[in-house]
PDB file of C-alpha atoms in Angstrom:
ATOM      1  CA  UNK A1229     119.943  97.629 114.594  1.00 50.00           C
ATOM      2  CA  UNK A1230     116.363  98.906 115.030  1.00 49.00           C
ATOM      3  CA  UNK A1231     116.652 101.687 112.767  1.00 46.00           C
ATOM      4  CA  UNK A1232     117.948  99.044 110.148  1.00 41.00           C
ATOM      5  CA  UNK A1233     114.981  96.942 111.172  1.00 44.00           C
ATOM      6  CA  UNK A1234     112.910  99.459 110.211  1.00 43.00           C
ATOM      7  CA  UNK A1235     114.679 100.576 106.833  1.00 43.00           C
ATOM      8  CA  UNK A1236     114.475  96.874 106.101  1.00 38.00           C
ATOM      9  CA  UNK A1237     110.662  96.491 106.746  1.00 39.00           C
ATOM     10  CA  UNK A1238     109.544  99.808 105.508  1.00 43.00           C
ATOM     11  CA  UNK A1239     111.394  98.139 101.697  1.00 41.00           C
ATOM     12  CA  UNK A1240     109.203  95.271 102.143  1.00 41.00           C
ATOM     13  CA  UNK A1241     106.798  96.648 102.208  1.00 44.00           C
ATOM     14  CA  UNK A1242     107.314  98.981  99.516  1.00 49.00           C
ATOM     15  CA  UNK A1243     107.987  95.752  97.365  1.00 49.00           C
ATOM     16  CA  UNK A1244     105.261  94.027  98.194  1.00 58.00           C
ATOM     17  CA  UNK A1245     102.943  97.324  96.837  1.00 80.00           C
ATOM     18  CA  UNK A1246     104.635  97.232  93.968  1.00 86.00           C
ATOM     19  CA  UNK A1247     102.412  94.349  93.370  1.00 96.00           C
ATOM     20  CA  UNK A1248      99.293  96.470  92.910  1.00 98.00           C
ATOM     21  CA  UNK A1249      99.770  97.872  89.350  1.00 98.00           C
ATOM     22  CA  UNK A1250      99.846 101.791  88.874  1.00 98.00           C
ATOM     23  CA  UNK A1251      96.834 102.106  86.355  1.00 98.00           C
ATOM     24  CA  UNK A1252      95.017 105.464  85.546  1.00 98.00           C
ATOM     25  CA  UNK A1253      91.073 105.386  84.448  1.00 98.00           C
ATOM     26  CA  UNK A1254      90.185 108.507  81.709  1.00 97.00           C
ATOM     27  CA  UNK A1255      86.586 109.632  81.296  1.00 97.00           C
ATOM     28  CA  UNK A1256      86.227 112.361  78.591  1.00 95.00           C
ATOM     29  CA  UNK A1257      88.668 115.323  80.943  1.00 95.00           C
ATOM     30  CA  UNK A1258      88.736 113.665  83.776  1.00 96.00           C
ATOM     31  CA  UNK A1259      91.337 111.129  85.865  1.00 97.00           C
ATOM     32  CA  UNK A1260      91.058 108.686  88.200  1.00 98.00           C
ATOM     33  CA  UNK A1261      94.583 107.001  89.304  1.00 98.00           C
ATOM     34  CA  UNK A1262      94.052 104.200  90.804  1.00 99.00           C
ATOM     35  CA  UNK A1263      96.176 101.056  91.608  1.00 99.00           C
ATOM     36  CA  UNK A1264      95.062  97.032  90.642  1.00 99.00           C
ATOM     37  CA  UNK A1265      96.140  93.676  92.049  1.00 99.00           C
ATOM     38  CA  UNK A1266      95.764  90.753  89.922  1.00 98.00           C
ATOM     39  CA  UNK A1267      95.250  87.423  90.865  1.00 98.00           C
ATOM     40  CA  UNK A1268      97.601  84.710  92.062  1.00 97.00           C
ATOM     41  CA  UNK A1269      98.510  83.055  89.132  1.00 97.00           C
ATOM     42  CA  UNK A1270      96.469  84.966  86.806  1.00 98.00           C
ATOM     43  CA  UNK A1271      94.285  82.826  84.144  1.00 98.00           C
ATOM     44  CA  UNK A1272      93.096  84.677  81.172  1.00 97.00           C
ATOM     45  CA  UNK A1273      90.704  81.775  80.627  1.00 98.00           C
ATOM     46  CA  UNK A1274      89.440  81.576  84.015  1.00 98.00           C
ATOM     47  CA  UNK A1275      86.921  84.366  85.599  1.00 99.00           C
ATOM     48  CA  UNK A1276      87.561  86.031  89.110  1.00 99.00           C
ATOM     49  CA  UNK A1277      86.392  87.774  91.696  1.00 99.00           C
ATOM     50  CA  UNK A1278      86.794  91.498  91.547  1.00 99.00           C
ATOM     51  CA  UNK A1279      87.175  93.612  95.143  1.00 99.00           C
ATOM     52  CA  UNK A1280      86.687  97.739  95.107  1.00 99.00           C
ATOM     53  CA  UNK A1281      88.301  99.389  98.145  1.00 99.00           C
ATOM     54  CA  UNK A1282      87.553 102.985  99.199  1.00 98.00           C
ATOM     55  CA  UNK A1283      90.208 104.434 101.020  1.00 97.00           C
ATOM     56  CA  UNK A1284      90.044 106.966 103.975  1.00 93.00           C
ATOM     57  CA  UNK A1285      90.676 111.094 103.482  1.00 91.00           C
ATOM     58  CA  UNK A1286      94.107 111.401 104.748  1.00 94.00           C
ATOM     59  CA  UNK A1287      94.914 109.020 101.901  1.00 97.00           C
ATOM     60  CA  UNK A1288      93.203 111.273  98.939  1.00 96.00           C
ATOM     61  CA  UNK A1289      95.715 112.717  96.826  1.00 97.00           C
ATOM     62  CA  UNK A1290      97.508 112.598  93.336  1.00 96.00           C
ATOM     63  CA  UNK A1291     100.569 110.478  94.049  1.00 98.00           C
ATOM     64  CA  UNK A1292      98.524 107.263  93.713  1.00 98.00           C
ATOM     65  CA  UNK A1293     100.222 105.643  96.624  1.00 98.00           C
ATOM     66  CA  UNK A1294      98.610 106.472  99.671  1.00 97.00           C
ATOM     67  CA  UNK A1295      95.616 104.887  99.414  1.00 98.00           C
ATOM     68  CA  UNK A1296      97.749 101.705  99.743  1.00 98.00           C
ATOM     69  CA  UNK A1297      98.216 102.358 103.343  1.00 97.00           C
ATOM     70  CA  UNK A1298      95.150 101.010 105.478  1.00 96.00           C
ATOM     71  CA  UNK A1299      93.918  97.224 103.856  1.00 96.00           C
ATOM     72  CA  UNK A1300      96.509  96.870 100.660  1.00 97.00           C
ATOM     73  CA  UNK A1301      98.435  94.149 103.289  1.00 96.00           C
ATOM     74  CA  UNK A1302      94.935  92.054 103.829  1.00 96.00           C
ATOM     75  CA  UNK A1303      95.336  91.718 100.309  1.00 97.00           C
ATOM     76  CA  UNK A1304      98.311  90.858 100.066  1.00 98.00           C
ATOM     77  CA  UNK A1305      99.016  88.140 102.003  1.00 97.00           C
ATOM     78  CA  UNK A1306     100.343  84.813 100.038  1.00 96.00           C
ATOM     79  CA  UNK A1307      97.682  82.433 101.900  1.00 97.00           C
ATOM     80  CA  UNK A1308      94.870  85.346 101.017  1.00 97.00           C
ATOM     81  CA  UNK A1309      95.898  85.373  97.487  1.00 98.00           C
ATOM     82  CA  UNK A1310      95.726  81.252  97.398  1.00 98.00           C
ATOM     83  CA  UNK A1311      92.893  80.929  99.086  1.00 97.00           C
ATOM     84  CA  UNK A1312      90.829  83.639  97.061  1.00 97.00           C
ATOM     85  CA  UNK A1313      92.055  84.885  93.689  1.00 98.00           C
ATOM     86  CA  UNK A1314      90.808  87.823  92.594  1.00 98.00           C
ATOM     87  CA  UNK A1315      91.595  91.343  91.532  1.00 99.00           C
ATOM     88  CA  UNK A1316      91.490  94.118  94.076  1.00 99.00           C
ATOM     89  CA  UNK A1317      91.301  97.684  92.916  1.00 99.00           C
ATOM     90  CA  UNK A1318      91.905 100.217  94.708  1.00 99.00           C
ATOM     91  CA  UNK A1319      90.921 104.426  93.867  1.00 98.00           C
ATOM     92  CA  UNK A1320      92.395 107.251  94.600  1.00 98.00           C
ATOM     93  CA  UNK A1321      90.507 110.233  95.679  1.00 96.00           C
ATOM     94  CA  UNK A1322      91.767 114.123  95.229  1.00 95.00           C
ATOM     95  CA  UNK A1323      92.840 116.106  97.971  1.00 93.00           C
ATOM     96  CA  UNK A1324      90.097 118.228  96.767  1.00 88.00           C
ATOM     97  CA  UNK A1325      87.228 115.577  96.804  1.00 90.00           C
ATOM     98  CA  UNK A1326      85.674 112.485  98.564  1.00 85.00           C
ATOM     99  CA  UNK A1327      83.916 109.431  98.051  1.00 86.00           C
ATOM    100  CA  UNK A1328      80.825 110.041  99.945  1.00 73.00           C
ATOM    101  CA  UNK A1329      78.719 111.095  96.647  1.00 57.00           C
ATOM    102  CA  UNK A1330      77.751 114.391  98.585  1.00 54.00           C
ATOM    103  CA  UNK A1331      80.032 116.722 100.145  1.00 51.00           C
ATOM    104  CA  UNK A1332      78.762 117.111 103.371  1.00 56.00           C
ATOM    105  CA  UNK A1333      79.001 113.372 105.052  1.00 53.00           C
ATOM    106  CA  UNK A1334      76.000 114.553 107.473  1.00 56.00           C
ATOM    107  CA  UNK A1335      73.841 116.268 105.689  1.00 57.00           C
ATOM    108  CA  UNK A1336      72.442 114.061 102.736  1.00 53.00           C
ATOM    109  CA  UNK A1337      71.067 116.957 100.454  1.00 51.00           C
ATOM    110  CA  UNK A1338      70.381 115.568  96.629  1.00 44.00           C
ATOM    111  CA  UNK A1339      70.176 118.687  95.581  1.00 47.00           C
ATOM    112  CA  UNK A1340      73.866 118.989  95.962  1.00 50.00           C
ATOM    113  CA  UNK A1341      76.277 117.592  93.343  1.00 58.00           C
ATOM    114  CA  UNK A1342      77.622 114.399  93.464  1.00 67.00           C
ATOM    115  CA  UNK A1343      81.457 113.570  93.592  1.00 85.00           C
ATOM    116  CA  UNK A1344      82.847 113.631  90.708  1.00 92.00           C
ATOM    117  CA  UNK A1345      85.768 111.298  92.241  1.00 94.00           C
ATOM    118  CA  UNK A1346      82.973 109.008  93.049  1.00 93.00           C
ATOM    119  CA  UNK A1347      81.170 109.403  89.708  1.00 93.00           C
ATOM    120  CA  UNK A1348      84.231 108.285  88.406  1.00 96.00           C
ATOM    121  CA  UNK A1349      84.654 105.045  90.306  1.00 97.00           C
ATOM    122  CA  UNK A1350      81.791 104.020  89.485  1.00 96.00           C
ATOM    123  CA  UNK A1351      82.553 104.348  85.507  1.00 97.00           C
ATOM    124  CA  UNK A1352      85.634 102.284  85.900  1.00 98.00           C
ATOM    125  CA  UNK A1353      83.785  99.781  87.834  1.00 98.00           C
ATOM    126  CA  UNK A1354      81.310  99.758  85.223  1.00 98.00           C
ATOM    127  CA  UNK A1355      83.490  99.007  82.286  1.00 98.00           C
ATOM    128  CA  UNK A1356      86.011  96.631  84.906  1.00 99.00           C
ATOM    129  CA  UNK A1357      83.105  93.511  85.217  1.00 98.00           C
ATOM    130  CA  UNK A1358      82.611  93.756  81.400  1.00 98.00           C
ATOM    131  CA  UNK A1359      86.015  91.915  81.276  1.00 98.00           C
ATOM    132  CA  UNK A1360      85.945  88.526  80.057  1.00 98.00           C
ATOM    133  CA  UNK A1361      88.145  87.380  83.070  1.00 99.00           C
ATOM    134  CA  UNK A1362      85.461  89.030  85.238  1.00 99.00           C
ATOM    135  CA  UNK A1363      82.915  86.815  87.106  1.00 99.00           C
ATOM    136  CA  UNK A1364      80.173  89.362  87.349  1.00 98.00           C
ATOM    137  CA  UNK A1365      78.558  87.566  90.525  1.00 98.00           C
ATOM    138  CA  UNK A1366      81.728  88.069  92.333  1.00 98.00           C
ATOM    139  CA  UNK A1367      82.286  91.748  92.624  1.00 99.00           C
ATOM    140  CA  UNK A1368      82.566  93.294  96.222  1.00 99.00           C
ATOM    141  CA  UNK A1369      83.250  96.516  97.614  1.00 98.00           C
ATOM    142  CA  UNK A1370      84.848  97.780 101.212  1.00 97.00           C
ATOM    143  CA  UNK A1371      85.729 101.110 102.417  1.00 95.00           C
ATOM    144  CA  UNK A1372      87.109 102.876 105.344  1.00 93.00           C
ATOM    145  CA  UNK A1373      85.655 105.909 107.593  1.00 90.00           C
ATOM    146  CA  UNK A1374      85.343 107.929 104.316  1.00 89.00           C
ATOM    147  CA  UNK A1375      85.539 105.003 102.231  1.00 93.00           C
ATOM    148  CA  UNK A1376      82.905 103.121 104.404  1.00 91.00           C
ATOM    149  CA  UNK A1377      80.417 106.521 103.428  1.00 88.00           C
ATOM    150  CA  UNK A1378      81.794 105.593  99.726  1.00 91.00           C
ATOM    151  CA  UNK A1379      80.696 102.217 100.416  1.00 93.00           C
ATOM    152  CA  UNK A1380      77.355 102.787 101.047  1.00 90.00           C
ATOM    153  CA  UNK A1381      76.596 105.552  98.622  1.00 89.00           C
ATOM    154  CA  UNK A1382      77.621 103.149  95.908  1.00 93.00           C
ATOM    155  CA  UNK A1383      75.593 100.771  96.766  1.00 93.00           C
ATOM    156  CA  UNK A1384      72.836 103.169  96.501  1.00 89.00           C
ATOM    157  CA  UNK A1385      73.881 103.698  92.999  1.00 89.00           C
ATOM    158  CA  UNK A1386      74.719 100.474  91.760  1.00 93.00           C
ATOM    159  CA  UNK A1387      72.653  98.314  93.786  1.00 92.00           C
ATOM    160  CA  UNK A1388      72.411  95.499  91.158  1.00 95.00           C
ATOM    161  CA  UNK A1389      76.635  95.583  90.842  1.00 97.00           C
ATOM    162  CA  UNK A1390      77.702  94.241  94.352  1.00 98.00           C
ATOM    163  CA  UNK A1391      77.672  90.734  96.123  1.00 98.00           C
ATOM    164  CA  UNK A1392      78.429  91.541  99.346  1.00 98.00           C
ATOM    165  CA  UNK A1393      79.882  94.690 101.190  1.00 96.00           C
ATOM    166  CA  UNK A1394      81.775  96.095 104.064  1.00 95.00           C
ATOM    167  CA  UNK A1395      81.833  99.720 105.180  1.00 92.00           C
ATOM    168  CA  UNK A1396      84.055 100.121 108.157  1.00 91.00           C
ATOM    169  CA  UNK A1397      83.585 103.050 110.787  1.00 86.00           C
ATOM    170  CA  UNK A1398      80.953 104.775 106.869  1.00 81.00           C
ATOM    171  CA  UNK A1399      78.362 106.766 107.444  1.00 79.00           C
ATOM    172  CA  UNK A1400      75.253 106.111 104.737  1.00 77.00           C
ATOM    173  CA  UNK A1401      72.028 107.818 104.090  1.00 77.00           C
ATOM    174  CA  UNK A1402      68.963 106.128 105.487  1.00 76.00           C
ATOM    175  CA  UNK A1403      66.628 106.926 103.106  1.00 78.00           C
ATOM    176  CA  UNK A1404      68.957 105.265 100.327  1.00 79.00           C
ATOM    177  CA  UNK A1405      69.041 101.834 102.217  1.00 81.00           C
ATOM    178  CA  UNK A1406      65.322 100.409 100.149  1.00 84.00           C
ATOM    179  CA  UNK A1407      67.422 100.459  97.101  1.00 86.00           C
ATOM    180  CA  UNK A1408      69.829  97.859  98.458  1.00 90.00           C
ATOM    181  CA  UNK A1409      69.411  96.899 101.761  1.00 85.00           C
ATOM    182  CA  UNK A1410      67.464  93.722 100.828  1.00 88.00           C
ATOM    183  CA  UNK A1411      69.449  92.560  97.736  1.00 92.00           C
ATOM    184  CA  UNK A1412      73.086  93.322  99.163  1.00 95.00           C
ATOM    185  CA  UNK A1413      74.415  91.217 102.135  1.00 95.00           C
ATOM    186  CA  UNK A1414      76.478  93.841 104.090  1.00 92.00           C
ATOM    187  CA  UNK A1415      78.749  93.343 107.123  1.00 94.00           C
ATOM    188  CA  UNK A1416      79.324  96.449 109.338  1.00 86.00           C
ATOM    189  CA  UNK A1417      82.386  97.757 111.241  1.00 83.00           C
ATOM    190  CA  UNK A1418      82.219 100.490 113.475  1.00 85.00           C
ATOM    191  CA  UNK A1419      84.139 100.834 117.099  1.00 76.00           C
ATOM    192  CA  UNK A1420      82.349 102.323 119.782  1.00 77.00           C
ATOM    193  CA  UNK A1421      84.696 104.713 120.825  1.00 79.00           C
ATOM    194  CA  UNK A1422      85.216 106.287 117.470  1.00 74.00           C
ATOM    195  CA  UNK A1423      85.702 110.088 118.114  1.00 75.00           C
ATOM    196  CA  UNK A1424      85.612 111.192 113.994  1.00 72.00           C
ATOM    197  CA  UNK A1425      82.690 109.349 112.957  1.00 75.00           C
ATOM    198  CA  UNK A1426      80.203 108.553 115.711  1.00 65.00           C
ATOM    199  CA  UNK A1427      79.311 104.900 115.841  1.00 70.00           C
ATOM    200  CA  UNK A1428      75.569 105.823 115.202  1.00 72.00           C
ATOM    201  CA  UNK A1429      75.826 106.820 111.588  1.00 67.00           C
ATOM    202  CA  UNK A1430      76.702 103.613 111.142  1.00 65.00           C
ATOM    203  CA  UNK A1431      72.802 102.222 112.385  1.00 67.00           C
ATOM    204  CA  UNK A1432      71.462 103.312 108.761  1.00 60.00           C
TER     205      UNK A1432
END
């Protein structure tokens, strides 16, 4: 019975990921796959919210499916959906690279070339909120542990893009934060006891 339990919920869940549209985002060579939620009861007329999330490394990959695994459920939930329409997006990073924008997390060296997996996020977004169903005030962006260091490097580059943002358990730059710190409001998560990325890279 458990085992079927868990057959049963592990389909459900599937199902309800099918939700999130399989897209994939070209610039000139490159690829980003990436996968796109639209709203509840979708309005072509109507303009909506738009939410970027930035998944963790052990979900980077090409099978665009595992970054679907931490926050996709948040997302999906029917009162959610009612209660705030919008279109969530959410990249998919290489095996090979990351979304901090450098690619050494602790050592914030702009000598060193940016992510192109990053670099590429930021293109989508950039032609996304030039939608007509787009309300350009209304576009947020939330990552996790690598995400949440994707989180605040593109706010550094796009500081004029974002409402509001949430990097959980990030690590950012201080010397970025001037270029956003007083035009984007920003909630941070970070547990104390976090053993991969230490709590105090999150005091930026």
């Amino acid at each position: 019975m458990k085992y079927l339990f868990l057959i049963l919920s592990v389909l459900t869940i599937h199902s309800q990921n099918e939700n999130f549209e399989k897209k994939s985002f070209i610039y000139k060579t490159d690829t980003l796959n990436y996968r796109i939620l639209k709203p509840l009861n979708y309005d072509s007329s109507k303009k909506y919210p738009v939410h970027l999330f930035l998944h963790g490394s052990g979900e980077r990959g090409n099978d665009n499916e595992s970054q679907l695994i931490h926050g996709s459920n948040l997302f999906l939930k029917e009162n959610n959906r009612k209660k705030y329409p919008s279109f969530v997006i959410f990249p998919q990073s290489p095996k090979n690279d990351w979304w901090g924008g450098h690619y050494d997390p602790y050592k914030f060296d702009y000598q060193v070339k940016n992510s192109k997996a990053l670099k590429l996020v930021i293109k989508l977004m950039d032609e996304f909120v030039m939608r007509s169903d787009v309300n350009k005030n209304k576009i947020y962006v939330s990552g996790l542990s690598m995400g949440g260091m994707g989180t605040f490097s593109i706010l550094s580059q796009r500081p004029d893009m974002f409402a509001a943002a949430t990097p959980i358990c990030g690590d950012g730059d201080p010397n970025s934060v001037k270029s956003f710190a007083k035009k984007v409001p920003i909630w941070i998560f970070h547990g104390a006891l976090d053993r991969v990325v230490h709590p105090n890279r999150s005091l930026i």
